[in-house]
Short mmCIF file of C-alpha atoms and ligand atoms in Angstrom, two decimals:
data_model
loop_
_atom_site.label_atom_id
_atom_site.label_comp_id
_atom_site.label_asym_id
_atom_site.label_seq_id
_atom_site.Cartn_x
_atom_site.Cartn_y
_atom_site.Cartn_z
CA UNK A 1 -8.03 255.84 151.28
CA UNK A 2 -6.26 253.78 148.59
CA UNK A 3 -8.42 250.78 149.43
CA UNK A 4 -11.50 252.87 148.90
CA UNK A 5 -10.36 254.02 145.45
CA UNK A 6 -9.57 250.37 144.47
CA UNK A 7 -13.06 249.49 145.67
CA UNK A 8 -14.65 252.16 143.41
CA UNK A 9 -12.58 250.92 140.44
CA UNK A 10 -13.56 247.33 141.19
CA UNK A 11 -17.29 248.15 141.27
CA UNK A 12 -16.84 250.30 138.13
CA UNK A 13 -14.96 247.47 136.39
CA UNK A 14 -17.57 244.82 137.29
CA UNK A 15 -20.43 247.14 136.19
CA UNK A 16 -18.64 247.85 132.87
CA UNK A 17 -17.98 244.12 132.26
CA UNK A 18 -21.60 243.11 133.00
CA UNK A 19 -22.85 246.12 130.98
CA UNK A 20 -20.80 245.08 127.95
CA UNK A 21 -21.95 241.47 128.30
CA UNK A 22 -25.62 242.47 128.53
CA UNK A 23 -25.17 245.36 126.12
CA UNK A 24 -26.56 247.63 128.88
CA UNK A 25 -23.42 249.60 129.81
CA UNK A 26 -25.11 252.80 131.02
CA UNK A 27 -27.68 250.98 133.15
CA UNK A 28 -25.04 248.76 134.77
CA UNK A 29 -22.79 251.78 135.50
CA UNK A 30 -25.78 253.57 137.07
CA UNK A 31 -26.58 250.51 139.24
CA UNK A 32 -22.87 250.35 140.28
CA UNK A 33 -22.92 254.09 141.25
CA UNK A 34 -26.18 253.69 143.26
CA UNK A 35 -24.63 250.70 145.09
CA UNK A 36 -21.55 252.79 146.05
CA UNK A 37 -23.73 255.72 147.23
CA UNK A 38 -25.95 253.40 149.29
CA UNK A 39 -22.90 251.73 150.86
CA UNK A 40 -21.36 255.09 151.72
CA UNK A 41 -24.67 256.34 153.10
CA UNK A 42 -24.86 253.32 155.42
CA UNK A 43 -21.35 253.99 156.72
CA UNK A 44 -22.20 257.66 157.46
CA UNK A 45 -25.37 256.54 159.27
CA UNK A 46 -23.35 254.18 161.49
CA UNK A 47 -20.89 256.99 162.20
CA UNK A 48 -23.71 259.40 163.05
CA UNK A 49 -25.35 256.84 165.41
CA UNK A 50 -22.04 256.33 167.20
CA UNK A 51 -21.41 260.08 167.59
CA UNK A 52 -24.97 260.66 168.86
CA UNK A 53 -25.10 257.75 171.29
CA UNK A 54 -21.61 256.37 171.74
CA UNK A 55 -22.65 254.13 174.66
CA UNK A 56 -25.43 252.36 172.72
CA UNK A 57 -23.70 252.03 169.34
CA UNK A 58 -20.26 250.58 168.70
CA UNK A 59 -17.62 252.62 166.93
CA UNK A 60 -18.14 251.77 163.22
CA UNK A 61 -15.41 249.48 161.97
CA UNK A 62 -14.66 250.79 158.51
CA UNK A 63 -11.81 251.73 156.34
CA UNK A 64 -11.07 254.84 154.29
CA UNK A 65 -12.10 258.40 155.04
CA UNK A 66 -14.96 257.46 157.39
CA UNK A 67 -12.56 255.45 159.48
CA UNK A 68 -10.16 258.45 159.60
CA UNK A 69 -13.00 260.75 160.71
CA UNK A 70 -14.19 258.37 163.43
CA UNK A 71 -10.67 257.82 164.83
CA UNK A 72 -9.95 261.60 164.83
CA UNK A 73 -13.28 262.17 166.56
CA UNK A 74 -12.52 259.46 169.09
CA UNK A 75 -9.14 261.06 169.90
CA UNK A 76 -10.83 264.46 170.33
CA UNK A 77 -13.42 262.95 172.63
CA UNK A 78 -10.78 261.29 174.80
CA UNK A 79 -8.72 264.49 175.14
CA UNK A 80 -11.90 266.48 175.94
CA UNK A 81 -12.79 263.95 178.60
CA UNK A 82 -9.34 264.35 180.15
CA UNK A 83 -9.56 268.15 180.01
CA UNK A 84 -13.01 268.10 181.63
CA UNK A 85 -11.72 265.86 184.38
CA UNK A 86 -8.78 268.20 185.03
CA UNK A 87 -11.13 271.24 185.10
CA UNK A 88 -13.43 269.44 187.53
CA UNK A 89 -10.44 268.73 189.76
CA UNK A 90 -9.39 272.41 189.68
CA UNK A 91 -12.99 273.50 190.33
CA UNK A 92 -13.42 271.23 193.31
CA UNK A 93 -10.00 272.29 194.67
CA UNK A 94 -11.01 275.97 194.30
CA UNK A 95 -14.42 275.35 195.90
CA UNK A 96 -12.86 273.46 198.81
CA UNK A 97 -10.33 276.32 199.27
CA UNK A 98 -13.03 279.00 199.04
CA UNK A 99 -15.24 277.12 201.51
CA UNK A 100 -12.39 276.89 204.01
CA UNK A 101 -11.96 280.71 203.92
CA UNK A 102 -13.09 282.51 207.07
CA UNK A 103 -14.61 285.27 204.88
CA UNK A 104 -17.93 285.04 203.05
CA UNK A 105 -17.56 284.96 199.25
CA UNK A 106 -20.42 285.46 196.79
CA UNK A 107 -20.11 285.69 193.01
CA UNK A 108 -22.68 288.04 191.47
CA UNK A 109 -23.58 288.42 187.81
CA UNK A 110 -23.94 291.73 185.96
CA UNK A 111 -27.50 292.15 187.32
CA UNK A 112 -26.52 291.55 190.96
CA UNK A 113 -27.93 288.00 190.98
CA UNK A 114 -26.18 285.27 192.94
CA UNK A 115 -24.08 282.85 190.84
CA UNK A 116 -22.07 281.05 193.51
CA UNK A 117 -21.27 281.28 197.23
CA UNK A 118 -19.11 279.60 199.85
CA UNK A 119 -20.18 278.07 203.16
CA UNK A 120 -19.28 281.17 205.19
CA UNK A 121 -21.70 283.25 203.09
CA UNK A 122 -24.51 281.06 204.42
CA UNK A 123 -23.34 281.59 208.02
CA UNK A 124 -22.84 285.37 207.79
CA UNK A 125 -25.34 286.46 205.17
CA UNK A 126 -28.01 283.75 205.47
CA UNK A 127 -27.82 282.92 201.73
CA UNK A 128 -28.68 279.32 200.78
CA UNK A 129 -27.08 277.08 198.20
CA UNK A 130 -28.56 276.18 195.75
CA UNK A 131 -31.98 277.64 196.65
CA UNK A 132 -30.87 281.29 196.35
CA UNK A 133 -28.99 280.90 193.07
CA UNK A 134 -30.09 283.57 190.55
CA UNK A 135 -31.85 285.53 193.34
CA UNK A 136 -30.93 289.26 193.32
CA UNK A 137 -28.68 289.84 196.36
CA UNK A 138 -30.62 293.07 197.07
CA UNK A 139 -33.67 290.90 197.94
CA UNK A 140 -31.69 289.08 200.64
CA UNK A 141 -29.55 291.89 202.17
CA UNK A 142 -31.62 295.00 202.69
CA UNK A 143 -29.41 297.12 204.95
CA UNK A 144 -29.35 300.74 203.53
CA UNK A 145 -25.54 300.98 203.51
CA UNK A 146 -25.32 297.71 201.56
CA UNK A 147 -28.00 298.90 199.10
CA UNK A 148 -26.06 302.17 198.59
CA UNK A 149 -22.80 300.28 198.03
CA UNK A 150 -24.43 297.91 195.53
CA UNK A 151 -25.89 300.71 193.43
CA UNK A 152 -22.62 302.68 193.63
CA UNK A 153 -20.52 299.70 192.42
CA UNK A 154 -22.97 298.71 189.66
CA UNK A 155 -23.43 302.27 188.36
CA UNK A 156 -19.77 303.32 188.45
CA UNK A 157 -17.87 303.42 185.14
CA UNK A 158 -14.47 303.85 186.75
CA UNK A 159 -12.64 301.69 189.27
CA UNK A 160 -13.58 302.55 192.87
CA UNK A 161 -11.02 302.91 195.66
CA UNK A 162 -10.99 300.20 198.38
CA UNK A 163 -12.71 302.68 200.75
CA UNK A 164 -15.41 303.47 198.19
CA UNK A 165 -16.15 299.80 197.50
CA UNK A 166 -16.40 298.80 201.19
CA UNK A 167 -19.10 299.28 203.79
CA UNK A 168 -19.96 297.98 207.25
CA UNK A 169 -23.33 296.73 208.49
CA UNK A 170 -24.72 294.22 211.01
CA UNK A 171 -24.89 290.62 209.74
CA UNK A 172 -28.42 289.70 208.56
CA UNK A 173 -28.21 286.43 210.56
CA UNK A 174 -26.99 287.98 213.82
CA UNK A 175 -27.24 291.69 214.63
CA UNK A 176 -24.29 291.43 217.05
CA UNK A 177 -21.83 290.67 214.23
CA UNK A 178 -20.49 293.58 212.18
CA UNK A 179 -19.49 292.73 208.61
CA UNK A 180 -17.04 294.74 206.54
CA UNK A 181 -18.24 294.06 203.00
CA UNK A 182 -16.58 294.87 199.67
CA UNK A 183 -17.90 294.38 196.15
CA UNK A 184 -15.37 294.38 193.29
CA UNK A 185 -15.73 293.63 189.58
CA UNK A 186 -13.44 290.80 188.61
CA UNK A 187 -14.10 289.20 185.20
CA UNK A 188 -16.53 289.17 182.26
CA UNK A 189 -19.19 291.26 183.98
CA UNK A 190 -18.98 289.23 187.21
CA UNK A 191 -18.60 290.77 190.68
CA UNK A 192 -17.06 289.33 193.84
CA UNK A 193 -18.63 290.12 197.21
CA UNK A 194 -16.37 289.57 200.22
CA UNK A 195 -17.73 289.95 203.76
CA UNK A 196 -15.46 289.81 206.82
CA UNK A 197 -16.41 289.71 210.49
CA UNK A 198 -14.88 292.86 212.05
CA UNK A 199 -16.82 292.78 215.33
CA UNK A 200 -13.72 292.29 217.47
CA UNK A 201 -11.83 295.04 215.66
CA UNK A 202 -14.70 297.46 216.21
CA UNK A 203 -15.02 296.45 219.87
CA UNK A 204 -11.29 297.02 220.41
CA UNK A 205 -11.53 300.37 218.65
CA UNK A 206 -14.46 301.40 220.84
CA UNK A 207 -12.53 300.38 223.97
CA UNK A 208 -9.55 302.44 222.76
CA UNK A 209 -11.70 305.49 221.98
CA UNK A 210 -13.50 305.27 225.35
CA UNK A 211 -10.20 304.83 227.17
CA UNK A 212 -8.63 307.90 225.52
CA UNK A 213 -11.78 309.97 226.16
CA UNK A 214 -11.97 308.89 229.82
CA UNK A 215 -8.27 309.42 230.54
CA UNK A 216 -8.32 312.87 228.89
CA UNK A 217 -11.40 313.79 230.87
CA UNK A 218 -9.94 312.54 234.16
CA UNK A 219 -6.65 314.40 233.60
CA UNK A 220 -8.28 317.69 232.69
CA UNK A 221 -9.46 318.72 236.18
CA UNK A 222 -6.22 317.97 238.12
CA UNK A 223 -4.25 319.69 235.38
CA UNK A 224 -6.42 322.81 235.56
CA UNK A 225 -5.83 322.94 239.35
CA UNK A 226 -2.08 322.44 238.82
CA UNK A 227 -1.94 325.19 236.16
CA UNK A 228 -3.88 327.53 238.47
CA UNK A 229 -1.41 327.04 241.35
CA UNK A 230 1.58 327.54 239.06
CA UNK A 231 0.08 330.86 237.90
CA UNK A 232 -0.57 331.93 241.51
CA UNK A 233 3.02 331.07 242.48
CA UNK A 234 4.39 332.93 239.45
CA UNK A 235 2.69 336.10 240.74
CA UNK A 236 4.67 335.86 244.00
CA UNK A 237 7.25 338.64 243.87
CA UNK A 238 9.42 337.15 246.67
CA UNK A 239 10.58 334.10 244.70
CA UNK A 240 14.23 333.72 243.73
CA UNK A 241 15.33 333.40 240.09
CA UNK A 242 15.78 329.61 240.22
CA UNK A 243 12.23 329.06 241.53
CA UNK A 244 10.82 331.41 238.88
CA UNK A 245 12.67 329.51 236.16
CA UNK A 246 11.31 326.19 237.48
CA UNK A 247 7.79 327.64 237.56
CA UNK A 248 8.16 328.93 234.01
CA UNK A 249 9.16 325.42 232.77
CA UNK A 250 6.26 323.91 234.72
CA UNK A 251 3.87 326.43 233.19
CA UNK A 252 5.13 325.76 229.64
CA UNK A 253 4.75 321.98 230.02
CA UNK A 254 1.37 322.17 231.71
CA UNK A 255 0.15 324.42 228.88
CA UNK A 256 1.32 321.85 226.33
CA UNK A 257 -0.36 319.06 228.25
CA UNK A 258 -3.53 321.12 228.43
CA UNK A 259 -3.43 321.68 224.66
CA UNK A 260 -2.97 317.91 224.08
CA UNK A 261 -5.90 317.08 226.38
CA UNK A 262 -8.12 319.64 224.66
CA UNK A 263 -7.22 318.21 221.22
CA UNK A 264 -7.79 314.61 222.43
CA UNK A 265 -11.20 315.55 223.84
CA UNK A 266 -12.12 317.30 220.59
CA UNK A 267 -11.02 314.22 218.56
CA UNK A 268 -13.07 311.96 220.88
CA UNK A 269 -16.10 314.15 220.33
CA UNK A 270 -15.61 313.89 216.57
CA UNK A 271 -15.27 310.10 216.77
CA UNK A 272 -18.32 309.61 218.97
CA UNK A 273 -20.69 311.60 216.78
CA UNK A 274 -20.90 310.24 213.24
CA UNK A 275 -22.31 313.50 211.78
CA UNK A 276 -21.41 317.13 212.53
CA UNK A 277 -24.01 318.54 214.92
CA UNK A 278 -25.82 321.82 214.31
CA UNK A 279 -24.88 322.34 210.68
CA UNK A 280 -25.70 325.58 208.88
CA UNK A 281 -24.25 327.55 205.93
CA UNK A 282 -20.80 328.77 207.01
CA UNK A 283 -19.32 331.78 205.25
CA UNK A 284 -15.70 330.73 204.79
CA UNK A 285 -14.56 334.33 204.16
CA UNK A 286 -15.70 335.24 207.69
CA UNK A 287 -13.91 332.26 209.22
CA UNK A 288 -10.71 333.19 207.40
CA UNK A 289 -10.88 336.77 208.73
CA UNK A 290 -11.14 335.38 212.29
CA UNK A 291 -8.30 332.90 211.70
CA UNK A 292 -6.12 335.65 210.19
CA UNK A 293 -6.11 337.40 213.57
CA UNK A 294 -5.13 334.19 215.38
CA UNK A 295 -2.37 333.56 212.81
CA UNK A 296 -1.01 337.10 213.26
CA UNK A 297 -0.89 336.57 217.03
CA UNK A 298 1.00 333.27 216.57
CA UNK A 299 3.34 334.92 214.05
CA UNK A 300 4.00 337.78 216.55
CA UNK A 301 7.17 339.62 215.69
CA UNK A 302 8.08 337.07 213.00
CA UNK A 303 5.89 339.20 210.74
CA UNK A 304 4.82 336.65 208.16
CA UNK A 305 3.17 338.12 205.07
CA UNK A 306 -0.39 336.86 204.51
CA UNK A 307 -2.05 336.97 201.09
CA UNK A 308 -5.73 336.07 200.79
CA UNK A 309 -7.63 335.31 197.62
CA UNK A 310 -11.02 334.32 198.97
CA UNK A 311 -14.41 334.00 197.27
CA UNK A 312 -16.56 336.20 199.56
CA UNK A 313 -19.85 334.53 198.57
CA UNK A 314 -19.02 330.85 198.81
CA UNK A 315 -20.40 329.01 201.85
CA UNK A 316 -20.09 325.45 203.16
CA UNK A 317 -23.04 323.61 204.68
CA UNK A 318 -21.45 322.29 207.86
CA UNK A 319 -20.38 322.87 211.44
CA UNK A 320 -18.82 326.33 211.90
CA UNK A 321 -16.91 325.22 215.03
CA UNK A 322 -15.43 322.14 213.38
CA UNK A 323 -14.46 323.97 210.18
CA UNK A 324 -12.92 326.83 212.20
CA UNK A 325 -10.84 324.33 214.15
CA UNK A 326 -9.64 322.49 210.99
CA UNK A 327 -8.78 325.67 209.03
CA UNK A 328 -7.08 327.22 212.09
CA UNK A 329 -4.87 324.14 212.46
CA UNK A 330 -3.79 324.37 208.81
CA UNK A 331 -3.13 328.12 208.77
CA UNK A 332 -1.37 328.10 212.17
CA UNK A 333 0.79 325.16 210.98
CA UNK A 334 1.81 327.23 207.96
CA UNK A 335 2.91 329.99 210.37
CA UNK A 336 4.71 327.55 212.70
CA UNK A 337 6.68 325.83 209.96
CA UNK A 338 7.53 328.88 207.78
CA UNK A 339 10.53 331.14 208.54
CA UNK A 340 9.91 334.70 209.74
CA UNK A 341 8.93 337.28 207.13
CA UNK A 342 7.96 334.68 204.50
CA UNK A 343 4.73 334.57 202.46
CA UNK A 344 1.67 332.47 203.36
CA UNK A 345 -1.16 332.34 200.80
CA UNK A 346 -4.76 331.28 201.41
CA UNK A 347 -7.11 330.62 198.45
CA UNK A 348 -10.80 329.76 198.67
CA UNK A 349 -12.42 329.18 195.29
CA UNK A 350 -14.86 327.02 193.37
CA UNK A 351 -14.29 325.09 190.14
CA UNK A 352 -15.85 322.13 188.30
CA UNK A 353 -14.73 319.65 190.96
CA UNK A 354 -16.08 321.56 194.00
CA UNK A 355 -14.89 324.14 196.54
CA UNK A 356 -11.22 324.26 197.49
CA UNK A 357 -9.35 325.88 200.37
CA UNK A 358 -5.60 326.00 199.72
CA UNK A 359 -3.00 327.02 202.27
CA UNK A 360 0.33 327.54 200.57
CA UNK A 361 3.56 328.27 202.39
CA UNK A 362 7.18 328.44 201.34
CA UNK A 363 8.48 327.08 204.59
CA UNK A 364 10.44 324.03 205.73
CA UNK A 365 8.47 321.53 203.62
CA UNK A 366 7.97 317.85 204.42
CA UNK A 367 9.90 314.87 203.03
CA UNK A 368 7.84 312.61 200.72
CA UNK A 369 8.09 309.59 203.05
CA UNK A 370 6.10 311.37 205.79
CA UNK A 371 3.22 312.62 203.65
CA UNK A 372 0.98 309.54 203.82
CA UNK A 373 1.24 309.34 207.63
CA UNK A 374 0.90 313.01 208.60
CA UNK A 375 -2.78 312.72 209.60
CA UNK A 376 -2.07 309.92 212.10
CA UNK A 377 -2.30 310.94 215.74
CA UNK A 378 1.02 312.14 217.18
CA UNK A 379 2.85 311.62 213.87
CA UNK A 380 5.39 314.37 213.38
CA UNK A 381 7.70 314.86 210.41
CA UNK A 382 10.09 316.79 212.62
CA UNK A 383 9.38 315.99 216.28
CA UNK A 384 11.90 318.48 217.69
CA UNK A 385 10.59 321.41 215.68
CA UNK A 386 6.94 320.48 216.43
CA UNK A 387 7.60 320.47 220.21
CA UNK A 388 9.55 323.72 220.03
CA UNK A 389 6.56 325.30 218.32
CA UNK A 390 4.16 323.97 220.97
CA UNK A 391 2.60 321.43 218.59
CA UNK A 392 0.43 318.63 219.95
CA UNK A 393 0.86 316.29 216.96
CA UNK A 394 -2.93 316.07 216.73
CA UNK A 395 -3.75 319.02 214.46
CA UNK A 396 -3.83 317.17 211.15
CA UNK A 397 -5.71 314.21 212.68
CA UNK A 398 -8.42 316.72 213.66
CA UNK A 399 -8.35 318.22 210.14
CA UNK A 400 -8.78 314.76 208.59
CA UNK A 401 -11.76 313.89 210.82
CA UNK A 402 -13.51 317.20 210.30
CA UNK A 403 -13.09 316.98 206.53
CA UNK A 404 -14.34 313.37 206.43
CA UNK A 405 -17.45 314.44 208.32
CA UNK A 406 -18.04 317.11 205.67
CA UNK A 407 -17.47 314.66 202.77
CA UNK A 408 -14.29 316.59 201.96
CA UNK A 409 -10.75 315.41 201.27
CA UNK A 410 -7.28 316.62 202.21
CA UNK A 411 -4.44 316.63 199.67
CA UNK A 412 -0.90 317.50 200.77
CA UNK A 413 1.85 318.51 198.37
CA UNK A 414 5.23 319.37 199.78
CA UNK A 415 8.89 319.60 198.97
CA UNK A 416 11.72 319.98 201.46
CA UNK A 417 13.10 323.55 201.64
CA UNK A 418 10.52 324.66 199.03
CA UNK A 419 7.22 324.64 200.92
CA UNK A 420 3.87 322.93 201.32
CA UNK A 421 0.34 323.16 199.96
CA UNK A 422 -2.56 321.78 202.01
CA UNK A 423 -5.74 321.56 199.93
CA UNK A 424 -9.20 320.84 201.39
CA UNK A 425 -11.75 319.95 198.68
CA UNK A 426 -15.49 320.06 199.36
CA UNK A 427 -18.09 318.46 197.09
CA UNK A 428 -20.61 320.64 195.22
CA UNK A 429 -23.41 319.20 197.34
CA UNK A 430 -21.93 321.01 200.40
CA UNK A 431 -21.51 324.41 198.70
CA UNK A 432 -23.88 327.36 198.73
CA UNK A 433 -23.10 330.47 196.73
CA UNK A 434 -24.89 333.61 197.84
CA UNK A 435 -25.43 336.74 195.75
CA UNK A 436 -22.62 339.33 196.17
CA UNK A 437 -24.86 341.96 197.83
CA UNK A 438 -26.27 339.38 200.25
CA UNK A 439 -22.74 338.63 201.42
CA UNK A 440 -22.12 342.31 202.11
CA UNK A 441 -25.31 342.44 204.18
CA UNK A 442 -24.11 339.49 206.20
CA UNK A 443 -20.66 340.99 206.69
P1 ADP B 1 1.82 319.52 215.20
O1 ADP B 1 1.03 319.93 216.38
O2 ADP B 1 3.07 318.79 215.55
O3 ADP B 1 2.02 320.64 214.24
P2 ADP B 1 0.07 318.41 213.20
O4 ADP B 1 -0.76 317.18 213.23
O5 ADP B 1 -0.61 319.69 213.00
O6 ADP B 1 0.92 318.37 214.50
O7 ADP B 1 1.12 318.20 212.04
C1 ADP B 1 1.84 317.00 211.97
C2 ADP B 1 3.25 317.23 211.45
O8 ADP B 1 3.18 317.65 210.10
C3 ADP B 1 3.96 318.35 212.16
O9 ADP B 1 4.63 317.86 213.29
C4 ADP B 1 4.97 318.83 211.11
O10 ADP B 1 6.13 318.00 211.15
C5 ADP B 1 4.23 318.54 209.80
N1 ADP B 1 3.60 319.78 209.23
C6 ADP B 1 2.32 320.14 209.32
N2 ADP B 1 2.09 321.27 208.64
C7 ADP B 1 3.27 321.63 208.09
C8 ADP B 1 3.71 322.71 207.24
N3 ADP B 1 2.86 323.66 206.80
N4 ADP B 1 4.99 322.72 206.85
C9 ADP B 1 5.86 321.76 207.25
N5 ADP B 1 5.51 320.72 208.06
C10 ADP B 1 4.24 320.65 208.46
#
C-alpha cells in the first residue's frame, strides 16, 4: 500500500518537474494521471483474467491493493476447494451407506418428482438412475393405495401419524413381493420415500391367522360334544355331591373355553374379510336397547344403575352384527369391572369431529401402564378378576378390529379406583341422521 502511494507521488513529482521545465504544468500532470489510470486498469484486467480462467492465466504478480485482493481471493478459493472436497467425501459416504441399506430410499421434491434414489429402489420399485430423475413418482408407481398415500401426504398440512403415512402394496417389479411404504417430509420441501419388503412378515401372519382359525374350528365340535355330555350327566339325580361338584367345575371351564373359541372364530372372520360384509344404516339407539337387556342379565342381583343419553336419530353405516358385538363387549365390561349398585353411563352423540359412543363407569379403573396394550389378544390388566368374571381376554381386541373396519377409533381414559371411559369415535362419512319422526316409525 505504502509503495503504491510512493509510486503516485513519484509520478506526480516527475510530471510537476517536467511541467515546470516545459512551462506546461497542467498538461504534464494530466499525462501523469492518465498513465497511473492506464497502469491500474492493466493490473485490474490481469486480475480479472486470472479470476475468470485461473488455469490459463497466471496469478498477477503485483504489489499494493490489487495484490492484497488477489491473495485474499486465492486463500478463499483454496478453502472453498477443501470444503467442496470434504462435502464430496460426506456425500459419497452417505450414498454408499444409503445404497447398502436393505430398504428402498427415494428423495422426492415438493411436486413428487424424483430427486435421488438408492440401488434398492431400482430393485423394488423399478426406478432407474439417472433416467428417471425429475420424473413424477406417480407415473412410475400406479397402485391405488400408493396414489392415495401420495395425495394424502402432499395435501396434509399437519404431521401424519406413522400409520397414516404408511401403506402396503405389491412391488411393481415383482407381484409376489409386498412392500410397506412410508412417505415423510424431511427438509426444505423434500420428502423421503422408504419401501421395505414385508413379504415374510405377511406370510408368517397369514400362517398364524390360519393356524388359530383352524385350531379353533377343530376344537369347537369336540368341545360341543363334551359340554353336551356334562349337561346330560348334571341332570342325573343319582349322583353324589362330589361328582356334582366335579361336573359343575367341568361345565364352568368348558363354557369358558367355548366362549374363547367363539371369540377366536369371530376375530378370525374379522381378519379374513378386509371390509364389513352386508353393511346398512344401523340405528345405534336400537342396538343400545338390546345391549341394555344383556347388561342387566349380566349385572343380575348386583343391580347396577344404567343411565342412557342417546341420540335416537343417529345411525352408523356399517355391519349391525359387528357393531352389536363391539358395543356389547364394552358395556358388559363396564358391568363386570364396576362394583354392585354403581352407575354406568352410555352416551351416543354427534359433534364437529363425528359420532361418539362413550361408556363411562366408576369401577375398578385401569393403571396407566396397561392402557396402550389393552386391545392386544389375551392382555388383561387384572388376570384374576378377568377370569373370575368369565372374561376371555379377547373382548377389546374384537372392539379394536370392528372399529378399524368402520374407520372408527377407540380412546380409553381410566384411573385406578376412579373409573374408566371407553370412547368409540366414528367419522362423519359413516353417520346418517334421520328425521325424528322417521326414527319413531322405525322404532
Ligand atoms: P376380558 O374378557 O378379560 O374382559 P377384554 O379384552 O374385554 O378382556 O378386556 C381386557 C382387560 O381390560 C380386562 O381383562 C380388564 O383387565 C380390562 N378392562 C376392560 N374393560 C374394563 C373396565 N371397564 N374397567 C376396568 N378394567 C377393564
